[in-house]
Tab-separated table of C-alpha atoms in Angstrom:
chain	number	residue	atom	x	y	z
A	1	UNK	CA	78.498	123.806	244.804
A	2	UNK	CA	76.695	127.154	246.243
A	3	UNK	CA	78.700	130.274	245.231
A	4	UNK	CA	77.203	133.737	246.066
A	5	UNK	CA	80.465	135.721	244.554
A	6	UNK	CA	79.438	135.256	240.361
A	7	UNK	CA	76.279	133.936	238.899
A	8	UNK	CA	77.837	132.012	235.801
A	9	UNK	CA	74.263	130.592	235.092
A	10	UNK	CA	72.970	134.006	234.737
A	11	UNK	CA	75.976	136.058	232.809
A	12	UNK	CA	75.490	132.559	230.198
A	13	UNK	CA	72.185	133.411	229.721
A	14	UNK	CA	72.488	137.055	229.961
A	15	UNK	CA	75.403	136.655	226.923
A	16	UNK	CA	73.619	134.449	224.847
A	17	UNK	CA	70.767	137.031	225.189
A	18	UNK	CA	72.602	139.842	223.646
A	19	UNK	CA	73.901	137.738	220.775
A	20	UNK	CA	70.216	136.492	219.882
A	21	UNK	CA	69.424	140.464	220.109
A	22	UNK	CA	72.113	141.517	217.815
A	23	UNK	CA	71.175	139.095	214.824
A	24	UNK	CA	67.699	139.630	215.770
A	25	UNK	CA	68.619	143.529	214.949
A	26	UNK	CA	70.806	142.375	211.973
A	27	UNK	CA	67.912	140.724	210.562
A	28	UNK	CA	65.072	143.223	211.463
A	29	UNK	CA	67.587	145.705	209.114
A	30	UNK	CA	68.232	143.482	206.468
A	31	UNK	CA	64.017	142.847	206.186
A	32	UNK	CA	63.418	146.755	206.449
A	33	UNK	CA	66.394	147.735	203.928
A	34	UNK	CA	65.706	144.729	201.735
A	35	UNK	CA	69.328	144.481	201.874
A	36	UNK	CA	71.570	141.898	202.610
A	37	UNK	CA	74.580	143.780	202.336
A	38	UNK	CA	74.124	147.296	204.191
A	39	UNK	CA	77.796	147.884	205.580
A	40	UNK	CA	80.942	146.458	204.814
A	41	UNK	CA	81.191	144.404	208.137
A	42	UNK	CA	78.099	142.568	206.329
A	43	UNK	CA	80.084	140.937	203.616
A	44	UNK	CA	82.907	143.159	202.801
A	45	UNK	CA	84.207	140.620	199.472
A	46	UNK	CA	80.789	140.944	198.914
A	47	UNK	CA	80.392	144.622	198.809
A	48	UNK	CA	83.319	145.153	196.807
A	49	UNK	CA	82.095	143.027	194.141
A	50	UNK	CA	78.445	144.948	194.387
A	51	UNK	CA	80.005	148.119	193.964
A	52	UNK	CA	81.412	147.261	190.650
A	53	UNK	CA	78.240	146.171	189.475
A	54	UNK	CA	76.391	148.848	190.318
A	55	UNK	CA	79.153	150.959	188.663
A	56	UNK	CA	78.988	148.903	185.664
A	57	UNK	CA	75.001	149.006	185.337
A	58	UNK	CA	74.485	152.867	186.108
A	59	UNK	CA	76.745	152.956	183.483
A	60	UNK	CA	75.274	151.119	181.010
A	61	UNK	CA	71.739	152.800	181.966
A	62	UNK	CA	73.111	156.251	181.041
A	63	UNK	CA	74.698	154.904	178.178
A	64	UNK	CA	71.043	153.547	177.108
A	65	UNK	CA	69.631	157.384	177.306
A	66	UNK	CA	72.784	158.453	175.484
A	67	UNK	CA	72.255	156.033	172.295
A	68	UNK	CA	68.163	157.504	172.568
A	69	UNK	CA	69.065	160.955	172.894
A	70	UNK	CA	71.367	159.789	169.157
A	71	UNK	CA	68.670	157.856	167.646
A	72	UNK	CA	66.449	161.358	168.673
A	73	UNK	CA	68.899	163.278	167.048
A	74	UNK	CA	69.235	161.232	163.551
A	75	UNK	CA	64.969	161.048	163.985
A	76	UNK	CA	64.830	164.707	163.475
A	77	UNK	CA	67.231	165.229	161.174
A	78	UNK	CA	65.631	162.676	159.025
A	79	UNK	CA	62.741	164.773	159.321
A	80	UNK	CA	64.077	168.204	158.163
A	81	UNK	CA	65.714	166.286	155.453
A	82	UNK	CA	62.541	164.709	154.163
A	83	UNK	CA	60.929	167.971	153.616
A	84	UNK	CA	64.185	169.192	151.576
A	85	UNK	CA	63.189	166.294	149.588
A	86	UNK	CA	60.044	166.765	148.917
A	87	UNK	CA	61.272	170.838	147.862
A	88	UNK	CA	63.911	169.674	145.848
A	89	UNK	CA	61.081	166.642	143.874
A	90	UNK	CA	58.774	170.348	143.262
A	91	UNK	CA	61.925	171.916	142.306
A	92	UNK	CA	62.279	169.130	139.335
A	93	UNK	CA	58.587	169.126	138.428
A	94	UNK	CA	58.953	173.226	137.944
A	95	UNK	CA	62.217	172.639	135.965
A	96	UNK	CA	60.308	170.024	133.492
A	97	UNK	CA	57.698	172.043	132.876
A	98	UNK	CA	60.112	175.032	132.441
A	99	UNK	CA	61.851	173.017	129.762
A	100	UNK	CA	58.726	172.970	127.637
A	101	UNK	CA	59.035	175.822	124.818
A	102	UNK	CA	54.754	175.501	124.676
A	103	UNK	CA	55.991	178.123	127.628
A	104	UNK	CA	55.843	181.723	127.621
A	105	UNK	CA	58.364	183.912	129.010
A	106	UNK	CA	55.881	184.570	131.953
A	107	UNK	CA	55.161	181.225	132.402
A	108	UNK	CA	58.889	180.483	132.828
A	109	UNK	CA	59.688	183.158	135.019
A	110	UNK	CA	56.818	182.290	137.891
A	111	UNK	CA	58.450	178.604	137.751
A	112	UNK	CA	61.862	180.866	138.160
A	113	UNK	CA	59.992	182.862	141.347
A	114	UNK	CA	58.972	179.691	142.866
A	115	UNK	CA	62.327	177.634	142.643
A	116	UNK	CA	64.404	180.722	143.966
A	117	UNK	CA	62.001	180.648	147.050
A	118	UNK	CA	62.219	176.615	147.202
A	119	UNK	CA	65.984	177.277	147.347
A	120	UNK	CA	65.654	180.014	150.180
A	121	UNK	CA	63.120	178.039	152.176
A	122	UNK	CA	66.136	174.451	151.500
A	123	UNK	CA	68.792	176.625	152.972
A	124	UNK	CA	66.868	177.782	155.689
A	125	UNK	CA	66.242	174.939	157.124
A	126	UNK	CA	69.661	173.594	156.934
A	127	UNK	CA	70.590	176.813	159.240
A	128	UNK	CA	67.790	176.514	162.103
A	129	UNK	CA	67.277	172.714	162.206
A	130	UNK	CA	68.370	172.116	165.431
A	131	UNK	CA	68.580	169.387	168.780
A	132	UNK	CA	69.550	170.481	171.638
A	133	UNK	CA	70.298	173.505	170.202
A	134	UNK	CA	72.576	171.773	168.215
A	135	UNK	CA	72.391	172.579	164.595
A	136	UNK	CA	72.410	169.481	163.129
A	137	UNK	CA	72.368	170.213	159.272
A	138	UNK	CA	75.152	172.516	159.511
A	139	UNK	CA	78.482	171.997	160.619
A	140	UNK	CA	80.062	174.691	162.992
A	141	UNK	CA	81.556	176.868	160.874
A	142	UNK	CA	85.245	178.335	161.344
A	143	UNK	CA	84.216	181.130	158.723
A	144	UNK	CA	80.330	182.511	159.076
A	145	UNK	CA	77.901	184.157	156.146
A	146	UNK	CA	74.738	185.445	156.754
A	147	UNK	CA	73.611	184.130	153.731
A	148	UNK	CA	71.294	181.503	152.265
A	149	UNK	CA	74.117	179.725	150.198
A	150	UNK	CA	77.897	179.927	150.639
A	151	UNK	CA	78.283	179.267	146.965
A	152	UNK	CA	76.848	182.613	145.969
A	153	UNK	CA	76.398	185.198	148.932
A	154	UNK	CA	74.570	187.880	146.861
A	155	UNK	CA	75.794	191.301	148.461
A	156	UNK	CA	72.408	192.508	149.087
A	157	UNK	CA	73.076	192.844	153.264
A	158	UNK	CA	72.715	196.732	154.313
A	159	UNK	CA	75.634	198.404	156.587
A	160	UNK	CA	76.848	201.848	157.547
A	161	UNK	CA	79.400	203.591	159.021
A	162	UNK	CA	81.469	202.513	155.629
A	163	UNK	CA	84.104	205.100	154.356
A	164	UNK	CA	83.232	208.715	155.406
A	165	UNK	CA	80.017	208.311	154.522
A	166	UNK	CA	78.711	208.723	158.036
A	167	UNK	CA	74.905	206.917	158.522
A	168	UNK	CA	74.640	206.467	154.534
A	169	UNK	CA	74.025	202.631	153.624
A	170	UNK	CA	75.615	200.922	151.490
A	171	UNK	CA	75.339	197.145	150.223
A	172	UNK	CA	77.513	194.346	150.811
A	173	UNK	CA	78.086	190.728	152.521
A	174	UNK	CA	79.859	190.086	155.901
A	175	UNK	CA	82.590	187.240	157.139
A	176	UNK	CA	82.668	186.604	160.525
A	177	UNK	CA	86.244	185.146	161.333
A	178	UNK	CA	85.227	184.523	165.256
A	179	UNK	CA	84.833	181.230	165.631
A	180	UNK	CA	88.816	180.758	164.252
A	181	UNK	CA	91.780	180.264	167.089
A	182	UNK	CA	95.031	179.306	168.030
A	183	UNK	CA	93.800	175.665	168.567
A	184	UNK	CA	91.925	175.341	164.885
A	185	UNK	CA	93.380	177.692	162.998
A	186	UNK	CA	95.469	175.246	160.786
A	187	UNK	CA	92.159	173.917	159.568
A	188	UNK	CA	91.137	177.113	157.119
A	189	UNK	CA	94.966	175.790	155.225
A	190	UNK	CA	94.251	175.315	151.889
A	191	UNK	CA	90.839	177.085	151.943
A	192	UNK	CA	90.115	179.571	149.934
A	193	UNK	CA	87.024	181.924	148.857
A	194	UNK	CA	86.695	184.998	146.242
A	195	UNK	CA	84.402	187.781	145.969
A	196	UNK	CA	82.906	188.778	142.433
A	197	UNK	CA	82.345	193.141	141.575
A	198	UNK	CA	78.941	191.658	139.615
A	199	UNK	CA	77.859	189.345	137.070
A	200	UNK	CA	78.159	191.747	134.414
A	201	UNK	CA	82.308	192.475	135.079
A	202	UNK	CA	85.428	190.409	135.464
A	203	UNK	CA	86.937	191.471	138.562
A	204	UNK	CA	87.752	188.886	140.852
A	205	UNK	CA	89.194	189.499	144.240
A	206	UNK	CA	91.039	185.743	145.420
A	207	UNK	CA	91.337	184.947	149.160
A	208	UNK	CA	93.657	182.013	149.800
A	209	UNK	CA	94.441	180.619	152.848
A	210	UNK	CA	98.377	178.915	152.810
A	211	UNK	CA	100.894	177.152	154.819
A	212	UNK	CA	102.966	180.012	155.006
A	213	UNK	CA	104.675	182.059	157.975
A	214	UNK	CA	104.079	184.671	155.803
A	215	UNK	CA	101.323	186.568	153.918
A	216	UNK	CA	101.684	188.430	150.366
A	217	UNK	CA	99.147	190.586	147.898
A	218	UNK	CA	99.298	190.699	144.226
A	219	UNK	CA	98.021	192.527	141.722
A	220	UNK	CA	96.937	190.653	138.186
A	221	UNK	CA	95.941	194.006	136.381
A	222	UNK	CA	92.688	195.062	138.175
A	223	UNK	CA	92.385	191.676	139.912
A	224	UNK	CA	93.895	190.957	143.346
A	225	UNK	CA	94.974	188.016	144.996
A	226	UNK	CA	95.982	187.439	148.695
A	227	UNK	CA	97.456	184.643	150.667
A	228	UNK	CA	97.286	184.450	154.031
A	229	UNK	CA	100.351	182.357	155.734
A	230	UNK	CA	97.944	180.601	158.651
A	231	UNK	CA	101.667	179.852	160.334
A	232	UNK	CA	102.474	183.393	160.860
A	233	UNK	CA	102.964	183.415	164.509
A	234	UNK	CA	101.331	186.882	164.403
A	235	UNK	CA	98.234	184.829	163.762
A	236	UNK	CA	96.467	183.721	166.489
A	237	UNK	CA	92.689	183.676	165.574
A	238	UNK	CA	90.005	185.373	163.525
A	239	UNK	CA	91.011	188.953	164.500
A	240	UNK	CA	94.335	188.787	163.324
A	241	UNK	CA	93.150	187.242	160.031
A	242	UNK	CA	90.930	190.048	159.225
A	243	UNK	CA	93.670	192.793	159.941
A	244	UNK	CA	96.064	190.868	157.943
A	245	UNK	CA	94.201	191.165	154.990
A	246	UNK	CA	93.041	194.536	156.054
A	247	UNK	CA	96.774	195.922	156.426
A	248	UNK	CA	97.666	194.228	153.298
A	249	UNK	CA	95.207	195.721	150.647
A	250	UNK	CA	95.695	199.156	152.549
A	251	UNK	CA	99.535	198.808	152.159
A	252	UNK	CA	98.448	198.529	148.527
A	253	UNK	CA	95.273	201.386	147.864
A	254	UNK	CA	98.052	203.729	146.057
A	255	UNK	CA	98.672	200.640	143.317
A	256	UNK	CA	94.826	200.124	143.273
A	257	UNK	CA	94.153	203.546	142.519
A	258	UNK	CA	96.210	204.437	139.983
A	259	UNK	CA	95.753	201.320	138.156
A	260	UNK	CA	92.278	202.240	138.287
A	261	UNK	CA	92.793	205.579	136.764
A	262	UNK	CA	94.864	203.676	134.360
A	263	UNK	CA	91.822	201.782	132.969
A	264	UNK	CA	88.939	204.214	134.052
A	265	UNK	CA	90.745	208.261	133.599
A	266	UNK	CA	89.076	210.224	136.376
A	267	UNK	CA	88.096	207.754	138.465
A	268	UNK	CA	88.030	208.979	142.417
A	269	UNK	CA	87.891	207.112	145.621
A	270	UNK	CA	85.027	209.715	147.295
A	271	UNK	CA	84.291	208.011	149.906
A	272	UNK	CA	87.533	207.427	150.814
A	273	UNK	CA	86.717	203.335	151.538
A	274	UNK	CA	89.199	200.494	151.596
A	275	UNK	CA	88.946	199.852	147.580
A	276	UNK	CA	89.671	196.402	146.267
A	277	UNK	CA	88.056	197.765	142.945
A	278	UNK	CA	87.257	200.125	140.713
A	279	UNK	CA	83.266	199.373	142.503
A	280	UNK	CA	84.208	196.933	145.930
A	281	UNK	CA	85.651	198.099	148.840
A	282	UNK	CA	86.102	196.159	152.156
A	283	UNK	CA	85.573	197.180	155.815
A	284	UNK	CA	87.717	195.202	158.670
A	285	UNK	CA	85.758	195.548	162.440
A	286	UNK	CA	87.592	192.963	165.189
A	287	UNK	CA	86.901	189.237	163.222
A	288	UNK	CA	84.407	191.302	160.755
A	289	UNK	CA	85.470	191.545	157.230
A	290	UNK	CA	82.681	192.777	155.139
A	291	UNK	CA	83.207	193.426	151.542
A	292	UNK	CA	80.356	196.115	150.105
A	293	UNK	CA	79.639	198.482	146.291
A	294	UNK	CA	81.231	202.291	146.971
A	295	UNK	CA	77.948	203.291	145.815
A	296	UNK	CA	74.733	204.252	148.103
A	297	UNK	CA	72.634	201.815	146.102
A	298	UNK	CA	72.909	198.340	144.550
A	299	UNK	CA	74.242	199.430	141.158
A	300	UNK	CA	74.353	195.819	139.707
A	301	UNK	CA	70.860	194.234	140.447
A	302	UNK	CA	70.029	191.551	139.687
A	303	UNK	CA	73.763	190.684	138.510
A	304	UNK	CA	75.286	192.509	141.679
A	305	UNK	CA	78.367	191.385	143.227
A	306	UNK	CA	78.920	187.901	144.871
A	307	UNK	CA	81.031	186.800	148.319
A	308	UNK	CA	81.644	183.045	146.778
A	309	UNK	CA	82.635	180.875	149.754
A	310	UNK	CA	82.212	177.305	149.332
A	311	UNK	CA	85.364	176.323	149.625
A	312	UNK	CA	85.622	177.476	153.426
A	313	UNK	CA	82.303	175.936	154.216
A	314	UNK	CA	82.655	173.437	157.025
A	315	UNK	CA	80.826	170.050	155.144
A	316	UNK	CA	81.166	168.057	158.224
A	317	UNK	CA	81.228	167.588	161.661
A	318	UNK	CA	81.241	164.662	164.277
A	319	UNK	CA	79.290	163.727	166.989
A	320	UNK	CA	80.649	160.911	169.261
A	321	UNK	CA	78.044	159.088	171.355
A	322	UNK	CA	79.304	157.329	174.386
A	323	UNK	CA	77.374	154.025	174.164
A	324	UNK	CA	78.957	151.616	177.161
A	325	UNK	CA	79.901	152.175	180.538
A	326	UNK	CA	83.783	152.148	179.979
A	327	UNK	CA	85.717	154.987	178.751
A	328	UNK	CA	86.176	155.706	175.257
A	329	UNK	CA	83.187	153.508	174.030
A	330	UNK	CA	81.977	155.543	171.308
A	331	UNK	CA	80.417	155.463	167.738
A	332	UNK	CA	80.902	158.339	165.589
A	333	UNK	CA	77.749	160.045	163.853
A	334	UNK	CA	79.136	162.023	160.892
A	335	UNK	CA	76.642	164.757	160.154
A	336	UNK	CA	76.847	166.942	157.024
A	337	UNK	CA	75.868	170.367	156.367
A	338	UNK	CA	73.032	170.099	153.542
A	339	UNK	CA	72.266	173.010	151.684
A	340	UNK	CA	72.338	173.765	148.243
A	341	UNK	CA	76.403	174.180	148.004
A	342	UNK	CA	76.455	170.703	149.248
A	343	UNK	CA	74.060	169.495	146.906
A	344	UNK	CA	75.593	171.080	143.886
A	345	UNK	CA	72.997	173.628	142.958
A	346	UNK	CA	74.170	176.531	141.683
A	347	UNK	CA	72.559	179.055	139.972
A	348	UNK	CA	69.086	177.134	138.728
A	349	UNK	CA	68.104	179.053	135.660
A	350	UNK	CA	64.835	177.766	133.698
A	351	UNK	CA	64.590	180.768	131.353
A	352	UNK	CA	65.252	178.887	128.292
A	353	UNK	CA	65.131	174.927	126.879
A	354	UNK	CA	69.095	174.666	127.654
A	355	UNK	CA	69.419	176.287	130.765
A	356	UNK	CA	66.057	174.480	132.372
A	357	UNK	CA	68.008	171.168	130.957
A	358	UNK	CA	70.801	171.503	133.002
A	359	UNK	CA	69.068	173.073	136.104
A	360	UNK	CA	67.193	169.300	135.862
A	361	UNK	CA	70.855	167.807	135.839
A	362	UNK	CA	71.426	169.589	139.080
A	363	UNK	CA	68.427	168.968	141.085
A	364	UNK	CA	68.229	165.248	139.842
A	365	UNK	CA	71.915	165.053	141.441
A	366	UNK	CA	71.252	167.188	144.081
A	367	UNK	CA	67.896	164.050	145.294
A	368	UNK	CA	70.525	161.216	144.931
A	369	UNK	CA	73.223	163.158	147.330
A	370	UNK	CA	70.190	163.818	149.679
A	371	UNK	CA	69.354	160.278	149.224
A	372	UNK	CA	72.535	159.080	149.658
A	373	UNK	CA	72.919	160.779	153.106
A	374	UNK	CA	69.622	160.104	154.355
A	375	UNK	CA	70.426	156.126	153.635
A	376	UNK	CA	73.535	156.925	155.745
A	377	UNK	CA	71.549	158.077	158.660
A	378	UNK	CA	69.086	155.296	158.646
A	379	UNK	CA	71.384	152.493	158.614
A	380	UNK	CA	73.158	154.694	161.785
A	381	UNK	CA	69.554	154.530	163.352
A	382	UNK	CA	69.513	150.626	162.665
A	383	UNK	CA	73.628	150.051	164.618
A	384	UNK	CA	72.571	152.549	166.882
A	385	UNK	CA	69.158	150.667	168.158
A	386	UNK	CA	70.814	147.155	168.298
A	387	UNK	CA	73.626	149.050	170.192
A	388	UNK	CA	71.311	149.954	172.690
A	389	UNK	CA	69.599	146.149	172.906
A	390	UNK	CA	72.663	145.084	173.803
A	391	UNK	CA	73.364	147.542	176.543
A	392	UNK	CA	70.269	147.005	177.824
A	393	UNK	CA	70.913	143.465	177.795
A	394	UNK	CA	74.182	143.518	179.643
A	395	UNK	CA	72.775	145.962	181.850
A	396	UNK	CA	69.738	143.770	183.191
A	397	UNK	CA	71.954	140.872	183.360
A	398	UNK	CA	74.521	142.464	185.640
A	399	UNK	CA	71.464	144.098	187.800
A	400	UNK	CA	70.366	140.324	188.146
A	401	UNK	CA	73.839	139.524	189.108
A	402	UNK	CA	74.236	142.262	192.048
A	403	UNK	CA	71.000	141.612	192.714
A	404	UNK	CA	72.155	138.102	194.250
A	405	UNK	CA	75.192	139.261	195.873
A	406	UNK	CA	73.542	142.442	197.654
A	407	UNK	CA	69.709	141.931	198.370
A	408	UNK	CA	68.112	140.154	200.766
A	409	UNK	CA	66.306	136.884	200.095
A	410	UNK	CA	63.243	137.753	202.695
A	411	UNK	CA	61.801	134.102	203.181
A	412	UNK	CA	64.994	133.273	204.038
A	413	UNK	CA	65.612	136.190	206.341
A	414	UNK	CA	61.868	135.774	207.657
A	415	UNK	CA	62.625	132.431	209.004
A	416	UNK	CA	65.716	133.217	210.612
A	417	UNK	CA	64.069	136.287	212.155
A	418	UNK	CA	61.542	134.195	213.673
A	419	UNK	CA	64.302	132.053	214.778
A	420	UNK	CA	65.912	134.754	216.722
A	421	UNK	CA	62.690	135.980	218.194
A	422	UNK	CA	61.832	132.791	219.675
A	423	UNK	CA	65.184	132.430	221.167
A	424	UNK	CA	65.407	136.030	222.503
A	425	UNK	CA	62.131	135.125	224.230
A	426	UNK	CA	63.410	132.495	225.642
A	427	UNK	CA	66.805	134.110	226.597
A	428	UNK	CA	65.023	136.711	228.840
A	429	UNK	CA	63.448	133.749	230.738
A	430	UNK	CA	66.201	132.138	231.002
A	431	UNK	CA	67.918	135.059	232.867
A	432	UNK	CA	65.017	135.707	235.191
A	433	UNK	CA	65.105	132.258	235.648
A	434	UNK	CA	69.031	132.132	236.553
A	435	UNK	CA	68.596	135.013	238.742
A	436	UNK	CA	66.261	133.125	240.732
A	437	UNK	CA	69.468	130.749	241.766
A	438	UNK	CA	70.826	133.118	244.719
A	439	UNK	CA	67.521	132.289	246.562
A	440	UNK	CA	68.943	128.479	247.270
A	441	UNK	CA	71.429	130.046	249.225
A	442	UNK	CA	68.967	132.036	251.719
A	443	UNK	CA	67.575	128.598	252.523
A	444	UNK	CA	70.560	127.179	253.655
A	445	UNK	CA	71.052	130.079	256.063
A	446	UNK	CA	67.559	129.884	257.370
C-alpha cells in the first residue's frame, strides 16, 4: 500500500542512523580517552569499583615516597653518626696514648686540647644534624640549653641587664622553659636538674620537678632545694614555671642572706641580684631562667660553676611513618638524642695514668651505645625497604586490576568502530534511499 501521510521506511532508517552515530561517538571517545569507563552511564558498577582502586593505589604510591622520605631520613642520620664514630675511635687512641707515663705533662695536655674539641665538634653535630629541618639527633626538648652537653653546661654564656648593674656583663647559663604547656607539662614530673657555684665549692642549688599541686623551697644550710608541684593549676606552661621558682627563692633572699652572713661576716648583696648563693644568683625573663656569678668576671675558671641538666634532657622522640593507604598504618622510628650525656661521657680527664684509665672506660662504652643505636637504625632501614616492596607490589597489582575494569582495550574498540562506520555509511544511504519512496506516488497521479 501507497501512503503519502508517514514515511515509516525512512524514520526506520533515519532511527537506526542516529543509534549507529551515537556508539560511533561512544567509541570515537573511548579510542581518544583510552578509556572505557568515562562517565558513570558507561558502567556505573564498574566505576564504583575503579574508584576504589584508584583510591587504594594513589594511596599506596604516596605511601611508597613516605617509607623513601624514612629510609632518607635513617640514611643521613647514619651518616652524622658515623663521623661521631670515627671522633669518638680518635678520642680512644688520644686517651691510650695519654695513659702512657713515657708522657710529659705537655704531651698530656695537647691530647686533653684535642679531646675537649672532639667532644665540642660530637655535640655539635647532634644539635644541627637535620632532615627536613628536622633535627634528627636530638629530641625536641621541653627544657632548652645553649650548651654543648646537658650534663655539664659550663656557665661561660655572657648576659646583661642582671641586678642593677645596668650594661655590665656578667657570666652564666640560660633555661629556656618555652617549649613546656598545658598539653605536656606532666612530662617534666619527676625531672629534675641542679646547678653547681664551681668545682672548687659545695653549693648545690636542686631543681625538682613533682606531682604536687603545690610548690615548696628549703634551705639545707647554704644549699637550696625547690620542688615544683607540675599540678598546680596556676601552672600552665613554661612561664609560669620560671616565676614559680622565681617568686619562691625571692620569698626567701632575707633567709639566704643572713645565712650567708652567718658563714661569710660582711658579706653584701651589691648588686642587689636574685641570690641563690653566697656567688650565684638567678634572673627570671617570660620562660627564661638564667642562673649567672654576682661577679663582672668568671671568678672560678676553669672550675666555674655548672647548670647540670641531664636529667630533663629529652632522650627520645618518635617519628611515625604512614606506610599503606589505610588509616593508621604506621611504623614507629624511635630516634635518640646522641651526644655525649647520652653516651655517658662525662668529664674526660687524661692528665694522669688513673684518670686517662677511666676516660678509656667511658669512650669504649660510649662506641658500643653508638653502635648499638646505629645497628638499631639499620635493621629499621632493612623493615622499612621490604615495607616499601610490598607496597609497591600491592600497588602495581591493583593498577593492573583497575586497569581492566576502566581502560579501553583499543583492538577491540577499533573493530567495533569500524563496525559502526560502515553501518553509519550505509544508514545515510539508506535514508536517501527511503526518501526516494514518495516519488512512486507522483507516478500514479501522472
Amino acid at each position: 500500500m501507497q501512503i503519502i501521510t508517514h514515511n515509516l521506511n525512512a524514520d526506520q532508517a533515519r532511527r537506526q542512523l542516529g543509534i549507529t552515530t551515537d556508539s560511533k561517538q561512544k567509541s570515537t571517545e573511548k579510542l581518544s580517552s583510552g578509556y572505557r569507563i568515562n562517565r558513570s552511564a558507561d558502567d556505573a558498577a564498574g566505576l564504583s569499583i575503579s574508584e576504589k582502586m584508584r583510591k587504594q593505589i594513589r594511596g599506596l604510591n604516596k605511601a611508597s615516597r613516605n617509607i623513601q622520605d624514612g629510609i632518607s631520613l635513617i640514611q643521613t642520620a647514619d651518616g652524622a653518626l658515623n663521623e661521631m664514630h670515627d671522633i669518638l675511635q680518635r678520642m680512644n687512641e688520644l686517651s691510650v696514648q695519654a695513659a702512657n707515663d713515657t708522657n710529659m705533662d705537655s704531651d698530656r695536655d695537647a691530647a686533653q686540647l684535642e679531646i675537649n674539641r672532639l667532644k665540642t665538634e660530637m655535640n655539635r653535630i647532634s644539635r644541627t644534624t637535620q632532615f627536613n629541618t628536622h633535627t634528627i639527633l636530638m629530641a625536641k626538648q621541653l627544657v632548652q640549653i645553649d650548651a654543648d652537653d646537658y650534663a655539664e653546661a659550663i656557665m661561660d654564656d655572657t648576659f646583661s641587664g642582671m641586678g642593677n648593674r645596668g650594661n655590665g656583663l656578667v657570666y652564666g647559663k640560660n633555661l629556656d622553659f618555652s617549649n613546656i604547656n598545658a598539653q605536656n607539662k606532666e612530662q617534666m614530673i619527676g625531672k629534675q636538674f641542679y646547678v653547681t657555684c664551681s668545682q672548687a665549692c659545695s653549693q648545690r642549688f636542686s631543681f625538682r620537678f613533682t606531682d604536687q599541686q603545690t610548690s615548696d623551697i628549703t634551705l639545707n644550710g647554704i644549699n637550696l632545694s625547690i620542688n615544683i608541684g607540675i599540678k598546680d593549676a596556676s601552672i600552665t606552661n613554661g612561664v609560669d614555671i620560671v616565676k614559680k621558682i622565681n617568686d619562691l627563692v625571692v620569698g626567701q633572699q632575707a633567709n639566704f642572706i643572713a645565712q650567708l652572713q652567718a658563714i661569710q661576716p660582711g658579706w653584701v648583696n651589691v648588686y642587689g641580684d636574685t641570690i641563690i648563693g653566697h656567688a650565684n644568683a638567678l634572673h627570671a625573663n617570660g620562660a627564661n631562667l638564667t642562673f649567672y656569678s654576682i661577679d663582672n668576671g668568671p671568678p672560678y675558671v676553669p672550675g666555674m660553676g655548672l647548670v647540670c641538666a641531664t636529667d630533663i634532657l629529652e632522650k627520645d622522640e618518635q617519628f611515625l611513618l604512614q606506610v599503606s593507604d589505610r588509616p593508621y598504618m604506621e611504623i614507629a622510628l624511635n630516634l635518640k638524642t646522641i651526644n655525649s650525656a647520652t653516651l655517658g661521657l662525662k668529664t674526660l680527664d687524661v692528665h694522669s695514668f688513673e684518670s686517662a684509665g677511666k676516660t678509656i672506660d667511658m669512650i669504649q662504652g660510649a662506641i658500643g651505645n653508638l653502635s648499638a643505636y646505629r645497628s638499631y637504625l639499620g635493621a629499621m632501614q632493612n623493615r622499612l625497604e621490604k615495607a616499601m616492596a610490598i607496597v609497591d607490589n600491592t600497588a602495581e597489582n591493583a593498577q593492573s586490576a583497575e586497569s581492566k575494569l576502566r581502560d579501553a582495550d583499543m583492538a577491540e574498540e577499533t573493530l567495533h568502530f569500524s563496525k559502526m562506520q560502515i553501518l553509519e555509511q550505509v544508514g545515510q544511504a539508506m535514508v536517501a534511499h527511503t526518501n526516494q519512496d514518495a516519488d512512486s506516488v507522483l507516478r500514479l497521479l501522472a
